[in-house]
């Protein structure tokens, strides 16, 4: 029997974004919230992706919350189980488990303008009614299966890297791996070590790769992190500022920093030539686009794989799959037992950002609105026409630090707005249309000096561009600026913060919980 629940805030997703939102809601005294999670654990991408070799590839000291430092990280770039455990530990330490509702897959959310509340419907028929919704569903969670003729007819084992089957035995199997992105370069060397009979790596666009600067964090350093107050925070700050400044300048002020790109290209090429001796292979693995047009990565294991006799790099296009093989455009069929798709996700796809329809004040679906107006959100968190709905990691929210910093600033914007509304006795928060439009134009203008519009990116095939040719993954600002902006709170002036009943002219009796049709209406939220 479908049930109906009422809470002040519904958070959708329990990855790093949702957990960050939960922690900061509690800190600010917003205790009446639930976190809806489709799976059965927290951790988002670190729960779903379990393939061997998966590690974070930015220094973990910045890829962790400022409010929950972990002095026990094993490595600079630790592996997935540690990251997942970290997410679980934060959930425990901040007592978020009671707020979690697992197995809650959202089918749609709809704003009720009369009552000023959101109705969040689940696929199981349950409904949550809340004043506010925070969407923290991430953007790398809808797998992209390659659109290859015959995929349905393939009779062997088919896997996408995001739903890895750890029980599958690769011994003596003929394996095809499609994709050489950040996932492929981590997983391909691990598969090669699994005593496979043959591994075919299908590469469409080569990736820029630097040596992986990973190391075990010495015990003395970990002990110092534990014992010396502020040391870890200082290291985090220094790393974050360095990454922020370098990446911001490189990605947004590209012409000023072009020599840095050339240096990165030279270092990457040296790395490639050190490990691969065959000139034909070197040529195939060499990218012909500017370093940074698509996501570069780090690996010490990827290039040496191609020196093995049981690994073949295939750069001819894939024409089709047969029942037992994969055929390239030159007509060659390679018999295979397993097909692994390291083909990534649909970031900023129409059905993936977010994964459910969002109906705003006019009944317009957010994804249709974006289809017509391109991706936009004021400060990356709020959209005019969608009051009381906020996003963590929304369009143009990613400045140039690690993603966790993006989460923290987004959540700070949101919680600040909620606090102001509560202080004013208001319950309606909407970004002003003109503020959103001005900011959007400014963002587009500033991005024009960035690498994605100034670099030689034509052959990069980069997912940084969405279907409109825009680059909504990036904010043309350094993270420090966003951090300050989210603290100063001047952005609040760009919002209409008011009482919904005053807007709709609702009668007192109605707002007390009786609707014209006699059905229940939520009456109060909050402490
Ligand atoms: P990705 O970067 O999108 O790479 C997908 C790969 O599959 C590309 O090489 C792509 O070729 C290829 N591909 C896609 N469709 C294809 C088709 N139909 N035929 C042939 N090749 C096809 O995906 P990913 O490697 O899963 O990485 C996604 C993101 O996850 C990363 O960018 C990163 O943000 C994140 N990630 C992070 C880490 C970490 O350590 N923190 C690790 C893994 C992933 P084209 O380039 O030609 O499209």
Coordinates of C-alpha atoms and ligand atoms in Angstrom, one line a residue:
X1 CA 0.0 0.0 0.0
X2 CA 1.6 3.3 -1.1
X3 CA 2.5 5.6 1.8
X4 CA 2.7 9.4 2.2
X5 CA 5.3 11.1 4.3
X6 CA 6.0 14.7 5.3
X7 CA 9.3 16.3 6.0
X8 CA 10.7 19.8 5.8
X9 CA 13.5 18.7 3.4
X10 CA 13.9 15.8 1.1
X11 CA 17.5 15.1 -0.1
X12 CA 17.7 12.9 -3.1
X13 CA 20.9 10.8 -3.3
X14 CA 23.4 9.6 -0.6
X15 CA 26.7 10.0 -2.4
X16 CA 29.2 12.6 -1.4
X17 CA 26.7 15.4 -2.3
X18 CA 23.8 14.0 -0.3
X19 CA 25.9 13.1 2.7
X20 CA 27.4 16.7 2.7
X21 CA 23.9 18.1 2.5
X22 CA 22.7 15.9 5.4
X23 CA 25.6 17.0 7.6
X24 CA 25.2 20.7 7.0
X25 CA 21.4 20.5 7.4
X26 CA 21.8 19.0 10.8
X27 CA 24.5 21.5 11.7
X28 CA 22.1 24.3 10.9
X29 CA 19.3 22.8 13.0
X30 CA 17.2 21.4 10.1
X31 CA 16.6 18.0 11.5
X32 CA 13.3 17.2 9.8
X33 CA 14.8 15.7 6.6
X34 CA 15.1 12.4 4.8
X35 CA 17.7 11.2 2.4
X36 CA 16.2 9.1 -0.4
X37 CA 18.6 6.7 -1.9
X38 CA 17.8 4.2 -4.7
X39 CA 20.4 1.7 -3.6
X40 CA 21.0 0.1 -0.2
X41 CA 24.1 1.9 1.0
X42 CA 25.6 5.4 0.9
X43 CA 28.6 6.3 -1.2
X44 CA 27.2 7.0 -4.7
X45 CA 29.9 6.4 -7.2
X46 CA 32.2 4.8 -4.6
X47 CA 29.5 2.3 -3.8
X48 CA 28.5 1.5 -7.4
X49 CA 32.0 1.3 -9.0
X50 CA 33.8 -1.7 -7.6
X51 CA 36.1 -2.7 -10.4
X52 CA 39.7 -3.7 -9.6
X53 CA 42.2 -0.9 -9.8
X54 CA 39.7 1.9 -9.0
X55 CA 41.4 4.7 -7.0
X56 CA 40.6 8.4 -6.7
X57 CA 42.9 10.4 -9.0
X58 CA 43.1 13.7 -7.1
X59 CA 44.9 13.9 -3.8
X60 CA 42.5 12.5 -1.2
X61 CA 43.4 15.2 1.3
X62 CA 41.3 17.5 -0.9
X63 CA 38.9 14.8 -2.0
X64 CA 37.4 14.7 1.5
X65 CA 35.2 17.0 3.6
X66 CA 36.9 19.9 5.3
X67 CA 34.8 19.1 8.4
X68 CA 35.8 15.4 8.4
X69 CA 39.5 14.9 7.8
X70 CA 40.8 11.4 7.9
X71 CA 44.4 11.1 9.2
X72 CA 44.4 7.4 8.3
X73 CA 44.3 7.4 4.5
X74 CA 46.7 4.7 3.3
X75 CA 47.8 6.5 0.1
X76 CA 47.8 9.9 -1.6
X77 CA 45.3 8.3 -4.1
X78 CA 43.6 5.5 -2.1
X79 CA 41.4 2.9 -3.6
X80 CA 37.6 2.5 -3.8
X81 CA 37.0 0.5 -0.5
X82 CA 38.7 3.2 1.5
X83 CA 36.6 5.9 -0.1
X84 CA 33.4 3.9 0.5
X85 CA 34.4 3.3 4.1
X86 CA 35.0 7.0 4.5
X87 CA 31.5 7.8 3.2
X88 CA 30.0 5.3 5.6
X89 CA 32.1 6.7 8.5
X90 CA 30.9 10.2 7.9
X91 CA 27.3 8.9 7.8
X92 CA 27.9 7.3 11.2
X93 CA 29.7 10.1 12.8
X94 CA 27.1 12.7 11.9
X95 CA 24.2 10.3 12.7
X96 CA 22.7 10.3 9.3
X97 CA 21.6 6.7 9.1
X98 CA 18.2 7.3 10.7
X99 CA 17.5 9.9 8.0
X100 CA 18.3 7.4 5.1
X101 CA 15.5 5.7 3.2
X102 CA 17.1 3.0 1.1
X103 CA 15.5 1.4 -1.9
X104 CA 13.8 4.8 -2.7
X105 CA 14.0 5.4 -6.4
X106 CA 12.5 8.7 -7.4
X107 CA 10.2 8.7 -10.4
X108 CA 9.3 12.4 -10.4
X109 CA 9.1 15.5 -8.3
X110 CA 6.4 18.1 -8.7
X111 CA 5.9 21.6 -7.2
X112 CA 2.5 22.4 -5.8
X113 CA 2.3 26.1 -6.2
X114 CA -0.8 26.4 -4.0
X115 CA 0.8 24.9 -1.0
X116 CA 4.4 25.7 -1.8
X117 CA 5.5 22.2 -1.4
X118 CA 7.2 19.5 -3.5
X119 CA 5.7 16.1 -4.0
X120 CA 8.4 13.5 -4.5
X121 CA 7.0 10.3 -6.0
X122 CA 8.9 7.0 -5.8
X123 CA 8.7 4.1 -8.2
X124 CA 7.2 2.0 -5.4
X125 CA 4.2 4.4 -5.2
X126 CA 5.2 6.2 -2.0
X127 CA 5.2 10.0 -1.9
X128 CA 7.2 12.5 0.2
X129 CA 5.8 16.0 0.6
X130 CA 8.4 18.5 1.6
X131 CA 9.0 22.2 1.7
X132 CA 12.4 21.9 0.1
X133 CA 14.1 19.3 -2.1
X134 CA 17.9 19.0 -2.5
X135 CA 18.8 17.0 -5.6
X136 CA 22.2 15.4 -5.1
X137 CA 22.1 12.7 -7.7
X138 CA 25.6 13.3 -9.2
X139 CA 26.2 13.2 -13.0
X140 CA 28.2 10.1 -13.6
X141 CA 25.6 7.5 -12.7
X142 CA 23.7 6.7 -15.9
X143 CA 25.9 4.2 -17.8
X144 CA 26.6 4.8 -21.5
X145 CA 26.3 1.5 -23.3
X146 CA 27.8 1.8 -26.8
X147 CA 25.3 2.1 -29.6
X148 CA 26.8 -0.8 -31.6
X149 CA 24.8 -3.0 -34.0
X150 CA 24.4 -6.5 -32.6
X151 CA 25.0 -5.6 -29.0
X152 CA 21.7 -7.4 -28.1
X153 CA 22.7 -10.5 -30.0
X154 CA 26.1 -10.9 -28.3
X155 CA 25.8 -14.2 -26.4
X156 CA 28.9 -13.9 -24.2
X157 CA 29.3 -12.0 -20.9
X158 CA 28.5 -8.3 -21.1
X159 CA 29.6 -5.9 -18.4
X160 CA 29.7 -2.1 -17.9
X161 CA 32.4 -1.0 -15.6
X162 CA 29.9 0.7 -13.3
X163 CA 28.2 -2.7 -12.6
X164 CA 31.3 -4.8 -12.3
X165 CA 30.9 -8.5 -11.6
X166 CA 33.6 -9.3 -9.1
X167 CA 32.7 -13.0 -9.1
X168 CA 33.3 -13.5 -12.8
X169 CA 36.4 -15.6 -13.6
X170 CA 38.4 -14.1 -16.5
X171 CA 40.9 -16.9 -16.6
X172 CA 41.6 -18.0 -20.2
X173 CA 38.9 -15.8 -21.5
X174 CA 39.0 -13.7 -24.7
X175 CA 38.1 -10.2 -23.6
X176 CA 37.2 -7.1 -25.5
X177 CA 37.4 -3.8 -23.6
X178 CA 35.9 -0.7 -25.2
X179 CA 37.1 2.7 -24.0
X180 CA 40.3 4.2 -22.8
X181 CA 38.9 6.9 -20.5
X182 CA 39.8 7.4 -16.8
X183 CA 38.1 4.1 -16.0
X184 CA 39.7 2.1 -18.8
X185 CA 43.2 3.1 -18.0
X186 CA 42.7 1.8 -14.4
X187 CA 40.9 -1.4 -15.2
X188 CA 42.6 -2.6 -18.4
X189 CA 46.0 -3.4 -16.7
X190 CA 44.1 -5.3 -14.0
X191 CA 42.3 -7.5 -16.6
X192 CA 45.5 -8.1 -18.3
X193 CA 46.8 -9.6 -15.1
X194 CA 43.9 -12.0 -14.8
X195 CA 45.4 -14.8 -16.9
X196 CA 43.1 -14.0 -19.8
X197 CA 43.8 -15.7 -23.1
X198 CA 43.6 -12.5 -25.1
X199 CA 42.7 -8.9 -24.3
X200 CA 41.6 -6.6 -27.1
X201 CA 41.5 -2.9 -26.2
X202 CA 39.3 -0.9 -28.5
X203 CA 40.4 2.7 -28.5
X204 CA 38.5 5.4 -30.3
X205 CA 40.3 8.5 -28.9
X206 CA 43.6 8.3 -27.0
X207 CA 43.8 9.9 -23.6
X208 CA 46.6 12.2 -22.3
X209 CA 48.3 10.3 -19.4
X210 CA 50.8 11.4 -16.9
X211 CA 52.8 9.2 -14.5
X212 CA 50.6 8.4 -11.4
X213 CA 52.1 10.3 -8.4
X214 CA 50.7 7.9 -5.8
X215 CA 52.6 6.8 -2.7
X216 CA 51.9 5.2 0.7
X217 CA 51.5 7.9 3.3
X218 CA 54.3 7.2 5.8
X219 CA 53.2 6.2 9.3
X220 CA 55.1 9.2 10.7
X221 CA 53.0 11.6 8.6
X222 CA 49.7 9.9 9.6
X223 CA 50.7 10.1 13.2
X224 CA 51.6 13.8 12.8
X225 CA 48.2 14.4 11.2
X226 CA 46.6 12.8 14.2
X227 CA 48.7 14.5 16.8
X228 CA 49.5 18.0 15.5
X229 CA 46.3 20.1 15.6
X230 CA 45.7 21.9 12.3
X231 CA 48.5 20.2 10.3
X232 CA 46.1 18.2 8.1
X233 CA 43.9 21.2 7.6
X234 CA 46.9 23.2 6.5
X235 CA 48.1 20.5 4.1
X236 CA 44.5 20.3 2.7
X237 CA 44.4 24.1 2.3
X238 CA 47.8 24.3 0.5
X239 CA 46.9 21.4 -1.8
X240 CA 43.5 22.8 -2.6
X241 CA 44.8 26.3 -3.3
X242 CA 47.5 25.0 -5.5
X243 CA 45.1 22.8 -7.5
X244 CA 42.5 25.6 -7.7
X245 CA 44.9 28.2 -9.0
X246 CA 46.7 26.0 -11.5
X247 CA 43.6 24.3 -12.9
X248 CA 41.5 27.5 -12.9
X249 CA 44.2 29.4 -14.8
X250 CA 44.8 26.6 -17.2
X251 CA 41.2 25.8 -18.0
X252 CA 39.8 29.4 -18.0
X253 CA 42.7 31.7 -18.9
X254 CA 44.1 29.2 -21.4
X255 CA 46.2 31.6 -23.5
X256 CA 48.1 32.8 -20.5
X257 CA 48.9 29.2 -19.5
X258 CA 49.4 27.6 -22.8
X259 CA 53.1 26.8 -22.0
X260 CA 51.9 24.7 -19.1
X261 CA 49.8 22.7 -21.5
X262 CA 52.7 22.2 -23.8
X263 CA 54.8 21.0 -20.8
X264 CA 52.1 18.5 -19.7
X265 CA 52.0 17.2 -23.3
X266 CA 55.8 16.8 -23.4
X267 CA 55.7 15.0 -20.0
X268 CA 52.9 12.7 -21.2
X269 CA 54.7 11.9 -24.4
X270 CA 57.9 11.1 -22.6
X271 CA 55.9 8.9 -20.3
X272 CA 54.4 7.1 -23.3
X273 CA 57.7 6.6 -25.1
X274 CA 59.4 5.4 -22.0
X275 CA 56.9 2.5 -21.7
X276 CA 56.1 1.7 -25.3
X277 CA 58.8 1.1 -27.8
X278 CA 56.9 0.2 -30.9
X279 CA 56.6 3.4 -33.0
X280 CA 53.3 2.3 -34.5
X281 CA 51.8 1.8 -31.1
X282 CA 53.2 5.1 -29.8
X283 CA 51.5 6.8 -32.7
X284 CA 48.2 5.1 -32.0
X285 CA 48.4 6.1 -28.4
X286 CA 49.3 9.7 -29.0
X287 CA 46.4 12.2 -28.6
X288 CA 46.1 14.9 -31.3
X289 CA 44.2 17.5 -29.3
X290 CA 45.3 19.9 -26.6
X291 CA 46.1 18.5 -23.2
X292 CA 42.9 19.1 -21.1
X293 CA 40.3 19.2 -23.9
X294 CA 39.1 16.0 -22.4
X295 CA 39.8 14.6 -19.0
X296 CA 43.5 13.6 -18.7
X297 CA 44.5 11.0 -16.1
X298 CA 47.4 9.3 -14.4
X299 CA 48.7 5.7 -14.7
X300 CA 51.9 3.9 -14.4
X301 CA 50.4 0.6 -15.6
X302 CA 48.4 1.4 -18.7
X303 CA 51.1 1.9 -21.3
X304 CA 53.2 -1.1 -20.4
X305 CA 50.2 -3.3 -21.0
X306 CA 50.6 -2.9 -24.7
X307 CA 54.0 -4.6 -24.7
X308 CA 52.3 -7.9 -23.7
X309 CA 51.8 -10.5 -26.4
X310 CA 48.3 -11.3 -25.1
X311 CA 47.1 -7.6 -25.4
X312 CA 46.2 -6.0 -28.7
X313 CA 45.3 -2.3 -29.2
X314 CA 42.6 -2.0 -31.8
X315 CA 42.0 1.4 -33.3
X316 CA 39.9 0.5 -36.3
X317 CA 36.3 1.4 -35.6
X318 CA 33.9 -1.2 -34.4
X319 CA 31.3 -2.2 -37.0
X320 CA 29.1 -4.7 -35.2
X321 CA 29.0 -7.4 -32.7
X322 CA 28.1 -11.0 -33.6
X323 CA 27.0 -13.8 -31.3
X324 CA 30.5 -14.6 -30.4
X325 CA 32.7 -11.8 -31.7
X326 CA 33.4 -8.3 -32.5
X327 CA 33.9 -7.1 -36.1
X328 CA 35.8 -4.0 -37.0
X329 CA 35.3 -1.8 -40.1
X330 CA 38.2 -3.6 -41.9
X331 CA 36.1 -6.7 -41.8
X332 CA 38.1 -8.6 -39.2
X333 CA 36.1 -10.5 -36.6
X334 CA 37.8 -11.2 -33.3
X335 CA 36.1 -14.0 -31.3
X336 CA 35.4 -13.0 -27.7
X337 CA 33.9 -14.5 -24.5
X338 CA 33.5 -11.2 -22.6
X339 CA 32.7 -7.7 -23.7
X340 CA 33.5 -5.0 -21.1
X341 CA 32.2 -1.5 -21.8
X342 CA 34.4 1.2 -20.3
X343 CA 32.3 3.6 -22.2
X344 CA 31.5 6.0 -19.5
X345 CA 28.3 7.8 -18.5
X346 CA 25.8 10.3 -19.8
X347 CA 26.8 13.5 -17.9
X348 CA 24.4 16.2 -18.9
X349 CA 22.3 13.9 -20.9
X350 CA 18.6 14.8 -21.1
X351 CA 17.6 11.7 -19.1
X352 CA 20.5 11.9 -16.7
X353 CA 20.6 15.4 -15.2
X354 CA 18.6 14.8 -13.1
X355 CA 17.5 11.2 -13.7
X356 CA 13.8 12.1 -12.9
X357 CA 11.4 14.7 -14.2
X358 CA 11.1 17.9 -12.1
X359 CA 7.9 19.9 -12.7
X360 CA 8.2 23.6 -11.5
X361 CA 5.7 26.4 -10.9
X362 CA 4.3 26.4 -14.5
X363 CA 4.3 22.6 -14.7
X364 CA 7.2 22.8 -17.1
X365 CA 9.6 19.9 -16.9
X366 CA 13.1 21.1 -16.0
X367 CA 14.8 19.0 -18.6
X368 CA 12.5 20.5 -21.3
X369 CA 13.2 23.9 -19.9
X370 CA 17.0 23.2 -20.3
X371 CA 16.4 21.8 -23.7
X372 CA 15.1 25.1 -24.8
X373 CA 17.3 27.4 -22.7
X374 CA 20.4 25.2 -22.3
X375 CA 21.7 24.1 -18.9
X376 CA 21.7 26.9 -16.4
X377 CA 21.3 27.4 -12.7
X378 CA 22.0 30.4 -10.5
X379 CA 25.2 29.7 -8.6
X380 CA 24.8 26.1 -9.9
X381 CA 22.2 25.5 -7.3
X382 CA 18.8 27.1 -8.1
X383 CA 16.7 27.7 -11.1
X384 CA 14.0 30.3 -11.6
X385 CA 10.6 28.6 -11.9
X386 CA 11.7 25.8 -9.6
X387 CA 11.4 27.4 -6.2
X388 CA 12.6 25.5 -3.1
X389 CA 14.5 23.0 -5.3
X390 CA 18.2 23.1 -5.1
X391 CA 21.0 21.1 -6.8
X392 CA 24.3 19.9 -5.5
X393 CA 26.7 19.8 -8.5
X394 CA 24.2 21.5 -10.8
X395 CA 25.2 23.2 -14.2
X396 CA 28.2 25.4 -14.1
X397 CA 28.9 24.7 -10.4
X398 CA 32.2 23.0 -10.7
X399 CA 35.1 25.4 -10.0
X400 CA 38.5 24.0 -10.1
X401 CA 39.1 22.3 -6.8
X402 CA 38.2 18.7 -6.0
X403 CA 34.5 17.7 -6.3
X404 CA 34.0 17.6 -2.5
X405 CA 34.8 21.3 -2.3
X406 CA 32.1 21.9 -4.9
X407 CA 29.7 19.9 -2.7
X408 CA 30.6 22.0 0.3
X409 CA 30.1 25.3 -1.4
X410 CA 26.8 24.2 -3.0
X411 CA 25.5 23.0 0.4
X412 CA 26.6 26.3 2.0
X413 CA 24.6 28.3 -0.5
X414 CA 21.6 26.1 0.1
X415 CA 21.7 26.0 3.8
X416 CA 22.2 29.8 4.0
X417 CA 19.1 30.3 2.0
X418 CA 17.1 28.0 4.2
X419 CA 18.3 29.8 7.3
X420 CA 17.4 33.2 5.9
X421 CA 13.9 31.9 5.0
X422 CA 13.5 30.4 8.4
X423 CA 14.6 33.6 10.1
X424 CA 12.2 35.7 8.1
X425 CA 9.3 33.2 8.6
X426 CA 9.4 32.6 4.9
X427 CA 8.9 29.3 3.1
X428 CA 9.4 30.2 -0.6
X429 CA 12.8 30.6 -2.1
X430 CA 13.3 31.3 -5.8
X431 CA 16.2 32.7 -7.8
X432 CA 15.3 35.9 -9.6
X433 CA 15.0 35.4 -13.3
X434 CA 17.1 38.4 -14.2
X435 CA 19.9 37.4 -11.7
X436 CA 20.0 34.0 -13.3
X437 CA 20.1 35.4 -16.8
X438 CA 22.8 37.9 -16.0
X439 CA 25.0 35.3 -14.4
X440 CA 24.4 32.9 -17.2
X441 CA 25.5 35.4 -19.9
X442 CA 28.6 36.3 -17.8
X443 CA 29.5 32.6 -17.4
X444 CA 29.3 32.0 -21.1
X445 CA 31.3 35.1 -21.9
X446 CA 34.1 34.1 -19.5
X447 CA 34.2 30.5 -20.7
X448 CA 35.2 31.8 -24.1
X449 CA 38.8 32.4 -22.9
X450 CA 38.9 28.8 -21.7
X451 CA 40.7 25.8 -23.1
X452 CA 37.5 24.2 -24.3
X453 CA 37.0 27.1 -26.7
X454 CA 40.6 28.2 -27.3
X455 CA 42.4 24.9 -27.4
X456 CA 42.7 22.6 -30.3
X457 CA 39.8 20.3 -29.2
X458 CA 38.2 19.3 -32.5
X459 CA 39.4 15.6 -32.3
X460 CA 39.0 15.2 -28.6
X461 CA 35.5 13.8 -28.6
X462 CA 35.2 15.2 -25.1
X463 CA 32.2 14.7 -22.8
X464 CA 33.0 18.1 -21.4
X465 CA 30.7 19.4 -24.2
X466 CA 27.0 18.8 -23.9
X467 CA 24.5 18.2 -26.7
X468 CA 24.4 22.0 -27.3
X469 CA 28.2 22.4 -27.6
X470 CA 28.2 24.1 -24.2
X471 CA 30.4 23.1 -21.3
X472 CA 28.2 23.1 -18.2
X473 CA 30.7 21.1 -16.2
X474 CA 32.8 24.2 -15.5
X475 CA 32.4 27.4 -13.6
X476 CA 34.7 30.2 -14.9
X477 CA 35.8 31.0 -11.5
X478 CA 38.4 29.8 -9.0
X479 CA 37.1 27.8 -6.1
X480 CA 38.4 30.3 -3.6
X481 CA 36.1 32.9 -5.0
X482 CA 33.1 30.6 -4.9
X483 CA 34.0 29.7 -1.4
X484 CA 34.1 33.3 -0.3
X485 CA 30.9 34.1 -2.2
X486 CA 29.1 31.3 -0.4
X487 CA 30.2 32.6 2.9
X488 CA 29.6 36.3 2.4
X489 CA 25.9 35.6 1.6
X490 CA 25.5 38.6 -0.8
X491 CA 23.9 36.1 -3.3
X492 CA 20.8 36.0 -1.0
X493 CA 19.7 39.3 -2.5
X494 CA 19.3 37.5 -5.9
X495 CA 16.5 35.4 -4.5
X496 CA 12.8 36.0 -3.8
X497 CA 12.4 34.8 -0.2
X498 CA 8.8 35.2 0.8
X499 CA 5.7 33.5 2.2
X500 CA 4.0 31.2 -0.2
X501 CA 0.6 31.9 1.3
X502 CA 1.1 35.6 0.6
X503 CA 1.9 34.8 -3.0
X504 CA -1.1 32.5 -3.6
X505 CA -3.5 34.5 -1.4
X506 CA -4.2 31.3 0.4
X507 CA -6.9 31.5 3.2
X508 CA -5.8 30.8 6.7
X509 CA -8.2 27.8 7.0
X510 CA -6.7 26.3 3.9
X511 CA -3.1 26.7 5.0
X512 CA -4.1 25.2 8.3
X513 CA -4.4 21.9 6.5
X514 CA -7.8 21.7 4.9
X515 CA -7.9 21.8 1.1
X516 CA -11.0 22.7 -0.9
X517 CA -11.3 19.0 -1.8
X518 CA -11.0 18.0 1.9
X519 CA -7.8 16.1 1.5
X520 CA -4.9 16.5 3.9
X521 CA -2.3 19.2 3.4
X522 CA 1.0 19.4 5.1
X523 CA 0.7 22.0 7.9
X524 CA 4.1 22.5 9.4
X525 CA 7.7 21.5 8.9
X526 CA 10.8 22.1 10.9
X527 CA 11.8 21.9 14.5
Ligands
LIG1 P1 34.8 8.4 -20.3 O1 35.9 9.3 -19.8 O2 33.6 9.0 -20.9 O3 35.5 7.4 -21.4 C1 34.7 6.5 -22.1 C2 35.6 5.9 -23.2 O4 34.8 5.0 -23.9 C3 36.2 6.8 -24.1 O5 37.5 6.4 -24.5 C4 35.3 6.8 -25.3 O6 35.9 7.1 -26.5 C5 34.9 5.3 -25.3 N1 33.7 5.1 -26.0 C6 32.4 5.5 -25.6 N2 31.5 5.1 -26.5 C7 32.2 4.4 -27.4 C8 31.8 3.7 -28.6 N3 30.5 3.6 -29.0 N4 32.7 3.1 -29.3 C9 34.0 3.1 -29.0 N5 34.5 3.8 -27.9 C10 33.5 4.4 -27.1 O7 34.3 7.4 -19.2 P2 35.1 6.8 -17.9 O8 36.4 6.3 -18.3 O9 34.2 5.8 -17.3 O10 35.3 8.0 -17.0 C11 34.2 8.8 -16.7 C12 34.5 9.8 -15.7 O11 34.5 9.1 -14.4 C13 35.9 10.4 -15.7 O12 36.1 11.4 -16.6 C14 36.1 10.8 -14.3 O13 35.4 12.0 -14.1 C15 35.4 9.7 -13.6 N6 36.4 8.8 -13.1 C16 37.2 9.1 -12.1 C17 38.1 8.2 -11.6 C18 39.0 8.6 -10.5 O14 40.0 8.0 -10.3 N7 38.6 9.7 -9.7 C19 38.2 7.0 -12.2 C20 37.4 6.6 -13.2 C21 36.5 7.5 -13.7 P3 35.8 8.6 -27.0 O15 36.8 9.3 -26.2 O16 36.2 8.6 -28.4 O17 34.4 9.1 -26.8

